[in-house]
Amino acid sequence: MDLGSFILEIIVIVALFLLVSDSSLNLFFWKIFGRRSEADHYRGKVVWVVGASSGIGEGIALRLVRFSSYLILSSRRIDLLETIAHKCTEANSSCKVKILPLDIVDFAKFDVKTREADEMFERKVDIVVLNSGRSQRAEWTDIDPSVDAECFQINAIGPTHLARTILKNRGMHPTGGKCEDLQFVIVSSLAAILPVILSPSYDAAKAALTQYFRLLSVEMAEKGIKVSIIYPSHVYAPNMLKAAFTGTSGEEHGEEMSSIRNAQMSPERTAQLISLAAVNELHECVIASKPAYLASSYAYVNFPATNCQYIR
Protein backbone atom coordinates (compact mmCIF):
# COMPACT_ATOMS: atom_id res chain seq x y z
CA MET A 1 0.00 0.00 0.00
CA ASP A 2 1.43 3.38 -1.01
CA LEU A 3 1.44 6.37 1.31
CA GLY A 4 -1.41 8.12 -0.50
CA SER A 5 -3.74 5.14 -0.13
CA PHE A 6 -2.82 4.76 3.53
CA ILE A 7 -3.59 8.42 4.26
CA LEU A 8 -6.89 8.13 2.37
CA GLU A 9 -7.91 5.12 4.47
CA ILE A 10 -7.07 7.00 7.66
CA ILE A 11 -9.16 9.96 6.52
CA VAL A 12 -12.11 7.68 5.73
CA ILE A 13 -11.86 5.95 9.12
CA VAL A 14 -11.70 9.28 10.96
CA ALA A 15 -14.65 10.64 8.97
CA LEU A 16 -16.74 7.56 9.74
CA PHE A 17 -15.88 7.81 13.43
CA LEU A 18 -16.91 11.48 13.54
CA LEU A 19 -20.19 10.66 11.81
CA VAL A 20 -21.23 7.84 14.14
CA SER A 21 -19.83 9.05 17.48
CA ASP A 22 -21.10 11.72 19.86
CA SER A 23 -18.04 11.48 22.09
CA SER A 24 -14.26 11.41 21.93
CA LEU A 25 -12.53 8.15 21.00
CA ASN A 26 -11.77 7.04 24.55
CA LEU A 27 -15.40 7.28 25.67
CA PHE A 28 -16.60 5.81 22.37
CA PHE A 29 -14.40 2.77 23.01
CA TRP A 30 -15.23 2.27 26.68
CA LYS A 31 -18.98 2.67 26.30
CA ILE A 32 -18.79 -0.38 24.00
CA PHE A 33 -16.10 -2.37 25.84
CA GLY A 34 -16.71 -1.02 29.33
CA ARG A 35 -14.78 -2.19 32.37
CA ARG A 36 -17.98 -2.50 34.38
CA SER A 37 -21.66 -1.64 34.21
CA GLU A 38 -23.25 1.47 35.66
CA ALA A 39 -25.12 -0.73 38.14
CA ASP A 40 -21.88 -2.26 39.41
CA HIS A 41 -20.12 1.10 39.71
CA TYR A 42 -22.84 2.97 41.61
CA ARG A 43 -24.32 0.13 43.68
CA GLY A 44 -24.25 0.94 47.40
CA LYS A 45 -22.49 4.28 46.87
CA VAL A 46 -23.44 7.76 48.02
CA VAL A 47 -23.45 10.19 45.07
CA TRP A 48 -23.58 13.94 45.63
CA VAL A 49 -24.74 15.96 42.61
CA VAL A 50 -23.89 19.64 43.01
CA GLY A 51 -25.80 21.82 40.56
CA ALA A 52 -28.74 19.44 40.22
CA SER A 53 -31.65 21.84 39.76
CA SER A 54 -32.02 21.79 35.95
CA GLY A 55 -30.47 20.89 32.60
CA ILE A 56 -27.46 18.57 32.78
CA GLY A 57 -27.67 18.33 36.58
CA GLU A 58 -31.27 17.17 36.50
CA GLY A 59 -30.38 14.69 33.76
CA ILE A 60 -27.51 13.31 35.84
CA ALA A 61 -29.73 12.91 38.90
CA LEU A 62 -32.40 11.05 36.92
CA ARG A 63 -29.72 8.87 35.32
CA LEU A 64 -27.89 7.94 38.51
CA VAL A 65 -31.02 7.25 40.53
CA ARG A 66 -31.44 4.10 38.42
CA PHE A 67 -28.26 2.62 39.87
CA SER A 68 -27.23 4.41 43.05
CA SER A 69 -28.56 3.49 46.48
CA TYR A 70 -28.08 6.98 47.94
CA LEU A 71 -28.36 10.33 46.18
CA ILE A 72 -27.78 13.86 47.49
CA LEU A 73 -29.04 16.79 45.39
CA SER A 74 -27.68 20.30 45.84
CA SER A 75 -28.25 23.78 44.40
CA ARG A 76 -29.63 27.10 45.62
CA ARG A 77 -33.20 26.44 44.43
CA ILE A 78 -34.88 24.19 46.98
CA ASP A 79 -38.19 24.23 45.09
CA LEU A 80 -36.58 22.85 41.95
CA LEU A 81 -34.64 20.26 43.93
CA GLU A 82 -37.84 19.03 45.54
CA THR A 83 -39.39 18.54 42.11
CA ILE A 84 -36.37 16.60 40.87
CA ALA A 85 -36.19 14.54 44.08
CA HIS A 86 -39.83 13.56 43.53
CA LYS A 87 -39.03 12.51 39.95
CA CYS A 88 -36.10 10.46 41.24
CA THR A 89 -38.17 8.56 43.80
CA GLU A 90 -40.82 7.91 41.17
CA ALA A 91 -38.13 6.48 38.89
CA ASN A 92 -36.62 4.28 41.61
CA SER A 93 -38.41 4.05 44.94
CA SER A 94 -35.60 1.96 46.45
CA CYS A 95 -33.07 4.80 46.10
CA LYS A 96 -32.86 7.15 49.05
CA VAL A 97 -32.79 10.76 47.85
CA LYS A 98 -32.00 13.74 50.08
CA ILE A 99 -31.76 17.47 49.44
CA LEU A 100 -28.86 19.59 50.67
CA PRO A 101 -29.31 23.29 49.77
CA LEU A 102 -26.00 24.82 48.69
CA ASP A 103 -24.86 28.10 47.19
CA ILE A 104 -21.64 27.36 45.30
CA VAL A 105 -20.22 30.81 46.12
CA ASP A 106 -21.12 30.83 49.82
CA PHE A 107 -17.69 29.58 50.87
CA ALA A 108 -18.28 30.25 54.57
CA LYS A 109 -20.82 27.40 54.70
CA PHE A 110 -18.76 24.81 52.83
CA ASP A 111 -17.28 23.27 55.96
CA VAL A 112 -20.72 22.64 57.48
CA LYS A 113 -22.27 21.53 54.19
CA THR A 114 -19.56 19.01 53.32
CA ARG A 115 -19.69 17.48 56.78
CA GLU A 116 -23.47 17.30 56.54
CA ALA A 117 -23.21 15.51 53.17
CA ASP A 118 -20.82 12.96 54.69
CA GLU A 119 -23.29 12.28 57.51
CA MET A 120 -26.62 12.23 55.64
CA PHE A 121 -26.63 8.48 55.10
CA GLU A 122 -24.34 7.63 58.02
CA ARG A 123 -21.53 7.00 55.57
CA LYS A 124 -19.26 9.25 53.56
CA VAL A 125 -19.90 10.45 50.04
CA ASP A 126 -18.22 8.20 47.45
CA ILE A 127 -18.75 10.24 44.28
CA VAL A 128 -19.07 14.02 43.90
CA VAL A 129 -20.48 15.37 40.63
CA LEU A 130 -19.56 19.05 40.28
CA ASN A 131 -21.95 20.51 37.73
CA SER A 132 -22.46 24.08 38.95
CA GLY A 133 -22.14 26.71 36.27
CA ARG A 134 -23.56 29.76 34.59
CA SER A 135 -23.11 30.60 30.92
CA GLN A 136 -22.54 33.95 29.24
CA ARG A 137 -23.51 36.06 26.25
CA ALA A 138 -21.32 39.15 25.89
CA GLU A 139 -18.82 40.73 23.52
CA TRP A 140 -15.17 40.47 24.56
CA THR A 141 -14.69 44.25 24.88
CA ASP A 142 -17.94 44.93 26.74
CA ILE A 143 -17.34 42.98 29.96
CA ASP A 144 -16.96 44.66 33.32
CA PRO A 145 -14.21 43.10 35.48
CA SER A 146 -16.77 42.37 38.20
CA VAL A 147 -18.53 40.00 35.75
CA ASP A 148 -15.25 38.17 35.11
CA ALA A 149 -14.80 37.76 38.86
CA GLU A 150 -18.37 36.56 39.47
CA CYS A 151 -18.19 34.14 36.54
CA PHE A 152 -14.96 32.67 37.90
CA GLN A 153 -16.48 32.31 41.36
CA ILE A 154 -19.40 30.24 40.07
CA ASN A 155 -17.71 28.24 37.32
CA ALA A 156 -14.23 27.59 38.74
CA ILE A 157 -13.42 28.74 42.26
CA GLY A 158 -16.62 27.54 43.94
CA PRO A 159 -16.41 23.91 42.74
CA THR A 160 -12.67 23.85 43.41
CA HIS A 161 -13.00 25.18 46.96
CA LEU A 162 -15.82 22.73 47.68
CA ALA A 163 -13.57 19.84 46.65
CA ARG A 164 -10.73 21.23 48.79
CA THR A 165 -13.06 21.45 51.78
CA ILE A 166 -14.17 17.83 51.36
CA LEU A 167 -10.56 16.66 51.26
CA LYS A 168 -9.49 18.81 54.21
CA ASN A 169 -12.40 17.58 56.33
CA ARG A 170 -11.32 14.02 55.63
CA GLY A 171 -7.73 14.78 56.60
CA MET A 172 -6.39 14.16 53.10
CA HIS A 173 -3.30 15.93 51.76
CA PRO A 174 -0.86 15.23 48.89
CA THR A 175 2.01 14.77 51.37
CA GLY A 176 -0.06 12.97 54.01
CA GLY A 177 -0.36 9.28 54.61
CA LYS A 178 -4.13 8.94 54.48
CA CYS A 179 -5.72 7.23 51.48
CA GLU A 180 -9.42 7.08 50.71
CA ASP A 181 -11.46 6.19 47.63
CA LEU A 182 -13.24 9.29 46.35
CA GLN A 183 -14.24 10.20 42.81
CA PHE A 184 -14.80 13.70 41.47
CA VAL A 185 -16.80 14.00 38.24
CA ILE A 186 -16.23 17.47 36.79
CA VAL A 187 -18.70 18.81 34.25
CA SER A 188 -16.56 21.35 32.43
CA SER A 189 -17.39 22.52 28.90
CA LEU A 190 -16.07 22.30 25.37
CA ALA A 191 -15.53 26.03 25.88
CA ALA A 192 -12.54 25.06 28.04
CA ILE A 193 -10.89 23.66 24.91
CA LEU A 194 -12.32 25.72 22.05
CA PRO A 195 -12.89 29.49 21.95
CA VAL A 196 -16.67 29.91 22.06
CA ILE A 197 -17.80 33.32 20.86
CA LEU A 198 -19.74 35.64 23.18
CA SER A 199 -18.52 33.69 26.22
CA PRO A 200 -15.07 35.07 27.16
CA SER A 201 -15.44 35.00 30.95
CA TYR A 202 -17.15 31.60 30.82
CA ASP A 203 -14.49 30.13 28.48
CA ALA A 204 -11.70 31.28 30.77
CA ALA A 205 -13.45 30.09 33.93
CA LYS A 206 -14.09 26.60 32.55
CA ALA A 207 -10.46 26.40 31.41
CA ALA A 208 -9.40 27.32 34.94
CA LEU A 209 -11.73 24.68 36.41
CA THR A 210 -10.13 22.09 34.14
CA GLN A 211 -6.60 22.99 35.22
CA TYR A 212 -7.49 22.95 38.92
CA PHE A 213 -8.78 19.39 38.69
CA ARG A 214 -6.09 18.15 36.32
CA LEU A 215 -3.60 19.08 39.00
CA LEU A 216 -5.68 17.46 41.74
CA SER A 217 -5.62 14.25 39.72
CA VAL A 218 -1.83 14.44 39.40
CA GLU A 219 -1.16 15.28 43.04
CA MET A 220 -3.59 12.90 44.75
CA ALA A 221 -4.10 9.91 42.47
CA GLU A 222 -1.91 7.81 44.75
CA LYS A 223 -4.17 8.75 47.68
CA GLY A 224 -7.21 7.13 46.03
CA ILE A 225 -8.61 10.32 44.48
CA LYS A 226 -10.03 9.81 40.99
CA VAL A 227 -10.94 12.70 38.71
CA SER A 228 -12.99 12.54 35.52
CA ILE A 229 -13.32 15.79 33.55
CA ILE A 230 -16.05 15.90 30.90
CA TYR A 231 -16.36 18.55 28.19
CA PRO A 232 -19.94 18.71 26.84
CA SER A 233 -20.70 20.86 23.82
CA HIS A 234 -24.15 22.39 23.32
CA VAL A 235 -26.70 20.80 25.64
CA TYR A 236 -30.36 21.75 25.94
CA ALA A 237 -31.12 23.48 29.23
CA PRO A 238 -34.22 25.72 29.24
CA ASN A 239 -32.76 28.32 31.61
CA MET A 240 -29.17 28.34 30.34
CA LEU A 241 -29.42 31.50 28.22
CA LYS A 242 -32.08 33.12 30.38
CA ALA A 243 -29.75 33.25 33.39
CA ALA A 244 -26.53 33.73 31.42
CA PHE A 245 -24.11 36.50 32.33
CA THR A 246 -23.86 39.50 30.04
CA GLY A 247 -21.07 42.07 30.20
CA THR A 248 -22.84 44.08 32.90
CA SER A 249 -22.88 43.13 36.56
CA GLY A 250 -26.29 42.11 37.89
CA GLU A 251 -27.77 41.62 34.42
CA GLU A 252 -29.06 38.38 32.85
CA HIS A 253 -29.25 37.63 29.14
CA GLY A 254 -32.92 36.72 29.42
CA GLU A 255 -33.35 34.55 26.32
CA GLU A 256 -35.72 31.63 26.88
CA MET A 257 -35.58 28.28 25.08
CA SER A 258 -38.83 26.37 24.89
CA SER A 259 -37.54 23.41 22.90
CA ILE A 260 -34.30 21.68 21.96
CA ARG A 261 -32.38 23.21 19.06
CA ASN A 262 -30.70 21.42 16.18
CA ALA A 263 -27.15 21.81 17.49
CA GLN A 264 -28.00 20.73 21.03
CA MET A 265 -27.74 17.34 22.71
CA SER A 266 -30.50 16.24 25.05
CA PRO A 267 -29.69 16.36 28.78
CA GLU A 268 -30.66 12.68 29.03
CA ARG A 269 -28.04 11.59 26.49
CA THR A 270 -25.47 13.94 27.99
CA ALA A 271 -26.10 12.49 31.44
CA GLN A 272 -25.74 8.94 30.13
CA LEU A 273 -22.36 9.73 28.57
CA ILE A 274 -21.15 11.56 31.69
CA SER A 275 -22.16 8.55 33.78
CA LEU A 276 -20.29 6.16 31.47
CA ALA A 277 -17.19 8.36 31.61
CA ALA A 278 -17.32 8.19 35.41
CA VAL A 279 -17.93 4.43 35.41
CA ASN A 280 -14.85 3.86 33.26
CA GLU A 281 -12.85 6.41 35.26
CA LEU A 282 -11.77 8.34 32.17
CA HIS A 283 -9.44 11.21 32.95
CA GLU A 284 -10.96 13.45 30.29
CA CYS A 285 -13.41 13.13 27.41
CA VAL A 286 -15.45 15.24 25.02
CA ILE A 287 -19.20 14.97 24.45
CA ALA A 288 -20.24 16.52 21.14
CA SER A 289 -23.69 17.07 19.68
CA LYS A 290 -22.26 17.60 16.17
CA PRO A 291 -19.33 16.02 14.28
CA ALA A 292 -17.86 19.47 13.67
CA TYR A 293 -17.52 20.10 17.41
CA LEU A 294 -15.80 16.77 17.96
CA ALA A 295 -13.42 17.35 15.03
CA SER A 296 -12.63 20.84 16.28
CA SER A 297 -11.78 19.57 19.75
CA TYR A 298 -9.08 17.36 18.23
CA ALA A 299 -7.89 19.88 15.64
CA TYR A 300 -7.57 22.88 17.93
CA VAL A 301 -4.85 21.34 20.08
CA ASN A 302 -2.60 20.71 17.07
CA PHE A 303 -3.74 23.36 14.58
CA PRO A 304 -4.98 26.35 16.62
CA ALA A 305 -4.53 28.99 13.91
CA THR A 306 -6.40 26.99 11.28
CA ASN A 307 -9.14 26.09 13.70
CA CYS A 308 -9.61 29.71 14.80
CA GLN A 309 -10.20 30.65 11.17
CA TYR A 310 -12.79 27.85 10.91
CA ILE A 311 -14.57 29.03 14.07
CA ARG A 312 -14.72 32.58 12.72
Coordinates of C-alpha atoms in Angstrom, one line a residue:
M1 CA 0.0 0.0 0.0
D2 CA 1.4 3.4 -1.0
L3 CA 1.4 6.4 1.3
G4 CA -1.4 8.1 -0.5
S5 CA -3.7 5.1 -0.1
F6 CA -2.8 4.8 3.5
I7 CA -3.6 8.4 4.3
L8 CA -6.9 8.1 2.4
E9 CA -7.9 5.1 4.5
I10 CA -7.1 7.0 7.7
I11 CA -9.2 10.0 6.5
V12 CA -12.1 7.7 5.7
I13 CA -11.9 6.0 9.1
V14 CA -11.7 9.3 11.0
A15 CA -14.6 10.6 9.0
L16 CA -16.7 7.6 9.7
F17 CA -15.9 7.8 13.4
L18 CA -16.9 11.5 13.5
L19 CA -20.2 10.7 11.8
V20 CA -21.2 7.8 14.1
S21 CA -19.8 9.1 17.5
D22 CA -21.1 11.7 19.9
S23 CA -18.0 11.5 22.1
S24 CA -14.3 11.4 21.9
L25 CA -12.5 8.2 21.0
N26 CA -11.8 7.0 24.5
L27 CA -15.4 7.3 25.7
F28 CA -16.6 5.8 22.4
F29 CA -14.4 2.8 23.0
W30 CA -15.2 2.3 26.7
K31 CA -19.0 2.7 26.3
I32 CA -18.8 -0.4 24.0
F33 CA -16.1 -2.4 25.8
G34 CA -16.7 -1.0 29.3
R35 CA -14.8 -2.2 32.4
R36 CA -18.0 -2.5 34.4
S37 CA -21.7 -1.6 34.2
E38 CA -23.2 1.5 35.7
A39 CA -25.1 -0.7 38.1
D40 CA -21.9 -2.3 39.4
H41 CA -20.1 1.1 39.7
Y42 CA -22.8 3.0 41.6
R43 CA -24.3 0.1 43.7
G44 CA -24.3 0.9 47.4
K45 CA -22.5 4.3 46.9
V46 CA -23.4 7.8 48.0
V47 CA -23.4 10.2 45.1
W48 CA -23.6 13.9 45.6
V49 CA -24.7 16.0 42.6
V50 CA -23.9 19.6 43.0
G51 CA -25.8 21.8 40.6
A52 CA -28.7 19.4 40.2
S53 CA -31.7 21.8 39.8
S54 CA -32.0 21.8 36.0
G55 CA -30.5 20.9 32.6
I56 CA -27.5 18.6 32.8
G57 CA -27.7 18.3 36.6
E58 CA -31.3 17.2 36.5
G59 CA -30.4 14.7 33.8
I60 CA -27.5 13.3 35.8
A61 CA -29.7 12.9 38.9
L62 CA -32.4 11.1 36.9
R63 CA -29.7 8.9 35.3
L64 CA -27.9 7.9 38.5
V65 CA -31.0 7.2 40.5
R66 CA -31.4 4.1 38.4
F67 CA -28.3 2.6 39.9
S68 CA -27.2 4.4 43.1
S69 CA -28.6 3.5 46.5
Y70 CA -28.1 7.0 47.9
L71 CA -28.4 10.3 46.2
I72 CA -27.8 13.9 47.5
L73 CA -29.0 16.8 45.4
S74 CA -27.7 20.3 45.8
S75 CA -28.2 23.8 44.4
R76 CA -29.6 27.1 45.6
R77 CA -33.2 26.4 44.4
I78 CA -34.9 24.2 47.0
D79 CA -38.2 24.2 45.1
L80 CA -36.6 22.9 41.9
L81 CA -34.6 20.3 43.9
E82 CA -37.8 19.0 45.5
T83 CA -39.4 18.5 42.1
I84 CA -36.4 16.6 40.9
A85 CA -36.2 14.5 44.1
H86 CA -39.8 13.6 43.5
K87 CA -39.0 12.5 39.9
C88 CA -36.1 10.5 41.2
T89 CA -38.2 8.6 43.8
E90 CA -40.8 7.9 41.2
A91 CA -38.1 6.5 38.9
N92 CA -36.6 4.3 41.6
S93 CA -38.4 4.0 44.9
S94 CA -35.6 2.0 46.4
C95 CA -33.1 4.8 46.1
K96 CA -32.9 7.2 49.1
V97 CA -32.8 10.8 47.8
K98 CA -32.0 13.7 50.1
I99 CA -31.8 17.5 49.4
L100 CA -28.9 19.6 50.7
P101 CA -29.3 23.3 49.8
L102 CA -26.0 24.8 48.7
D103 CA -24.9 28.1 47.2
I104 CA -21.6 27.4 45.3
V105 CA -20.2 30.8 46.1
D106 CA -21.1 30.8 49.8
F107 CA -17.7 29.6 50.9
A108 CA -18.3 30.2 54.6
K109 CA -20.8 27.4 54.7
F110 CA -18.8 24.8 52.8
D111 CA -17.3 23.3 56.0
V112 CA -20.7 22.6 57.5
K113 CA -22.3 21.5 54.2
T114 CA -19.6 19.0 53.3
R115 CA -19.7 17.5 56.8
E116 CA -23.5 17.3 56.5
A117 CA -23.2 15.5 53.2
D118 CA -20.8 13.0 54.7
E119 CA -23.3 12.3 57.5
M120 CA -26.6 12.2 55.6
F121 CA -26.6 8.5 55.1
E122 CA -24.3 7.6 58.0
R123 CA -21.5 7.0 55.6
K124 CA -19.3 9.3 53.6
V125 CA -19.9 10.4 50.0
D126 CA -18.2 8.2 47.5
I127 CA -18.8 10.2 44.3
V128 CA -19.1 14.0 43.9
V129 CA -20.5 15.4 40.6
L130 CA -19.6 19.1 40.3
N131 CA -21.9 20.5 37.7
S132 CA -22.5 24.1 39.0
G133 CA -22.1 26.7 36.3
R134 CA -23.6 29.8 34.6
S135 CA -23.1 30.6 30.9
Q136 CA -22.5 34.0 29.2
R137 CA -23.5 36.1 26.3
A138 CA -21.3 39.2 25.9
E139 CA -18.8 40.7 23.5
W140 CA -15.2 40.5 24.6
T141 CA -14.7 44.2 24.9
D142 CA -17.9 44.9 26.7
I143 CA -17.3 43.0 30.0
D144 CA -17.0 44.7 33.3
P145 CA -14.2 43.1 35.5
S146 CA -16.8 42.4 38.2
V147 CA -18.5 40.0 35.8
D148 CA -15.3 38.2 35.1
A149 CA -14.8 37.8 38.9
E150 CA -18.4 36.6 39.5
C151 CA -18.2 34.1 36.5
F152 CA -15.0 32.7 37.9
Q153 CA -16.5 32.3 41.4
I154 CA -19.4 30.2 40.1
N155 CA -17.7 28.2 37.3
A156 CA -14.2 27.6 38.7
I157 CA -13.4 28.7 42.3
G158 CA -16.6 27.5 43.9
P159 CA -16.4 23.9 42.7
T160 CA -12.7 23.8 43.4
H161 CA -13.0 25.2 47.0
L162 CA -15.8 22.7 47.7
A163 CA -13.6 19.8 46.7
R164 CA -10.7 21.2 48.8
T165 CA -13.1 21.5 51.8
I166 CA -14.2 17.8 51.4
L167 CA -10.6 16.7 51.3
K168 CA -9.5 18.8 54.2
N169 CA -12.4 17.6 56.3
R170 CA -11.3 14.0 55.6
G171 CA -7.7 14.8 56.6
M172 CA -6.4 14.2 53.1
H173 CA -3.3 15.9 51.8
P174 CA -0.9 15.2 48.9
T175 CA 2.0 14.8 51.4
G176 CA -0.1 13.0 54.0
G177 CA -0.4 9.3 54.6
K178 CA -4.1 8.9 54.5
C179 CA -5.7 7.2 51.5
E180 CA -9.4 7.1 50.7
D181 CA -11.5 6.2 47.6
L182 CA -13.2 9.3 46.3
Q183 CA -14.2 10.2 42.8
F184 CA -14.8 13.7 41.5
V185 CA -16.8 14.0 38.2
I186 CA -16.2 17.5 36.8
V187 CA -18.7 18.8 34.2
S188 CA -16.6 21.3 32.4
S189 CA -17.4 22.5 28.9
L190 CA -16.1 22.3 25.4
A191 CA -15.5 26.0 25.9
A192 CA -12.5 25.1 28.0
I193 CA -10.9 23.7 24.9
L194 CA -12.3 25.7 22.1
P195 CA -12.9 29.5 22.0
V196 CA -16.7 29.9 22.1
I197 CA -17.8 33.3 20.9
L198 CA -19.7 35.6 23.2
S199 CA -18.5 33.7 26.2
P200 CA -15.1 35.1 27.2
S201 CA -15.4 35.0 31.0
Y202 CA -17.1 31.6 30.8
D203 CA -14.5 30.1 28.5
A204 CA -11.7 31.3 30.8
A205 CA -13.5 30.1 33.9
K206 CA -14.1 26.6 32.6
A207 CA -10.5 26.4 31.4
A208 CA -9.4 27.3 34.9
L209 CA -11.7 24.7 36.4
T210 CA -10.1 22.1 34.1
Q211 CA -6.6 23.0 35.2
Y212 CA -7.5 22.9 38.9
F213 CA -8.8 19.4 38.7
R214 CA -6.1 18.2 36.3
L215 CA -3.6 19.1 39.0
L216 CA -5.7 17.5 41.7
S217 CA -5.6 14.2 39.7
V218 CA -1.8 14.4 39.4
E219 CA -1.2 15.3 43.0
M220 CA -3.6 12.9 44.8
A221 CA -4.1 9.9 42.5
E222 CA -1.9 7.8 44.8
K223 CA -4.2 8.8 47.7
G224 CA -7.2 7.1 46.0
I225 CA -8.6 10.3 44.5
K226 CA -10.0 9.8 41.0
V227 CA -10.9 12.7 38.7
S228 CA -13.0 12.5 35.5
I229 CA -13.3 15.8 33.5
I230 CA -16.0 15.9 30.9
Y231 CA -16.4 18.6 28.2
P232 CA -19.9 18.7 26.8
S233 CA -20.7 20.9 23.8
H234 CA -24.2 22.4 23.3
V235 CA -26.7 20.8 25.6
Y236 CA -30.4 21.8 25.9
A237 CA -31.1 23.5 29.2
P238 CA -34.2 25.7 29.2
N239 CA -32.8 28.3 31.6
M240 CA -29.2 28.3 30.3
L241 CA -29.4 31.5 28.2
K242 CA -32.1 33.1 30.4
A243 CA -29.8 33.2 33.4
A244 CA -26.5 33.7 31.4
F245 CA -24.1 36.5 32.3
T246 CA -23.9 39.5 30.0
G247 CA -21.1 42.1 30.2
T248 CA -22.8 44.1 32.9
S249 CA -22.9 43.1 36.6
G250 CA -26.3 42.1 37.9
E251 CA -27.8 41.6 34.4
E252 CA -29.1 38.4 32.9
H253 CA -29.2 37.6 29.1
G254 CA -32.9 36.7 29.4
E255 CA -33.4 34.6 26.3
E256 CA -35.7 31.6 26.9
M257 CA -35.6 28.3 25.1
S258 CA -38.8 26.4 24.9
S259 CA -37.5 23.4 22.9
I260 CA -34.3 21.7 22.0
R261 CA -32.4 23.2 19.1
N262 CA -30.7 21.4 16.2
A263 CA -27.2 21.8 17.5
Q264 CA -28.0 20.7 21.0
M265 CA -27.7 17.3 22.7
S266 CA -30.5 16.2 25.0
P267 CA -29.7 16.4 28.8
E268 CA -30.7 12.7 29.0
R269 CA -28.0 11.6 26.5
T270 CA -25.5 13.9 28.0
A271 CA -26.1 12.5 31.4
Q272 CA -25.7 8.9 30.1
L273 CA -22.4 9.7 28.6
I274 CA -21.2 11.6 31.7
S275 CA -22.2 8.6 33.8
L276 CA -20.3 6.2 31.5
A277 CA -17.2 8.4 31.6
A278 CA -17.3 8.2 35.4
V279 CA -17.9 4.4 35.4
N280 CA -14.9 3.9 33.3
E281 CA -12.8 6.4 35.3
L282 CA -11.8 8.3 32.2
H283 CA -9.4 11.2 32.9
E284 CA -11.0 13.5 30.3
C285 CA -13.4 13.1 27.4
V286 CA -15.5 15.2 25.0
I287 CA -19.2 15.0 24.5
A288 CA -20.2 16.5 21.1
S289 CA -23.7 17.1 19.7
K290 CA -22.3 17.6 16.2
P291 CA -19.3 16.0 14.3
A292 CA -17.9 19.5 13.7
Y293 CA -17.5 20.1 17.4
L294 CA -15.8 16.8 18.0
A295 CA -13.4 17.4 15.0
S296 CA -12.6 20.8 16.3
S297 CA -11.8 19.6 19.7
Y298 CA -9.1 17.4 18.2
A299 CA -7.9 19.9 15.6
Y300 CA -7.6 22.9 17.9
V301 CA -4.9 21.3 20.1
N302 CA -2.6 20.7 17.1
F303 CA -3.7 23.4 14.6
P304 CA -5.0 26.3 16.6
A305 CA -4.5 29.0 13.9
T306 CA -6.4 27.0 11.3
N307 CA -9.1 26.1 13.7
C308 CA -9.6 29.7 14.8
Q309 CA -10.2 30.6 11.2
Y310 CA -12.8 27.8 10.9
I311 CA -14.6 29.0 14.1
R312 CA -14.7 32.6 12.7

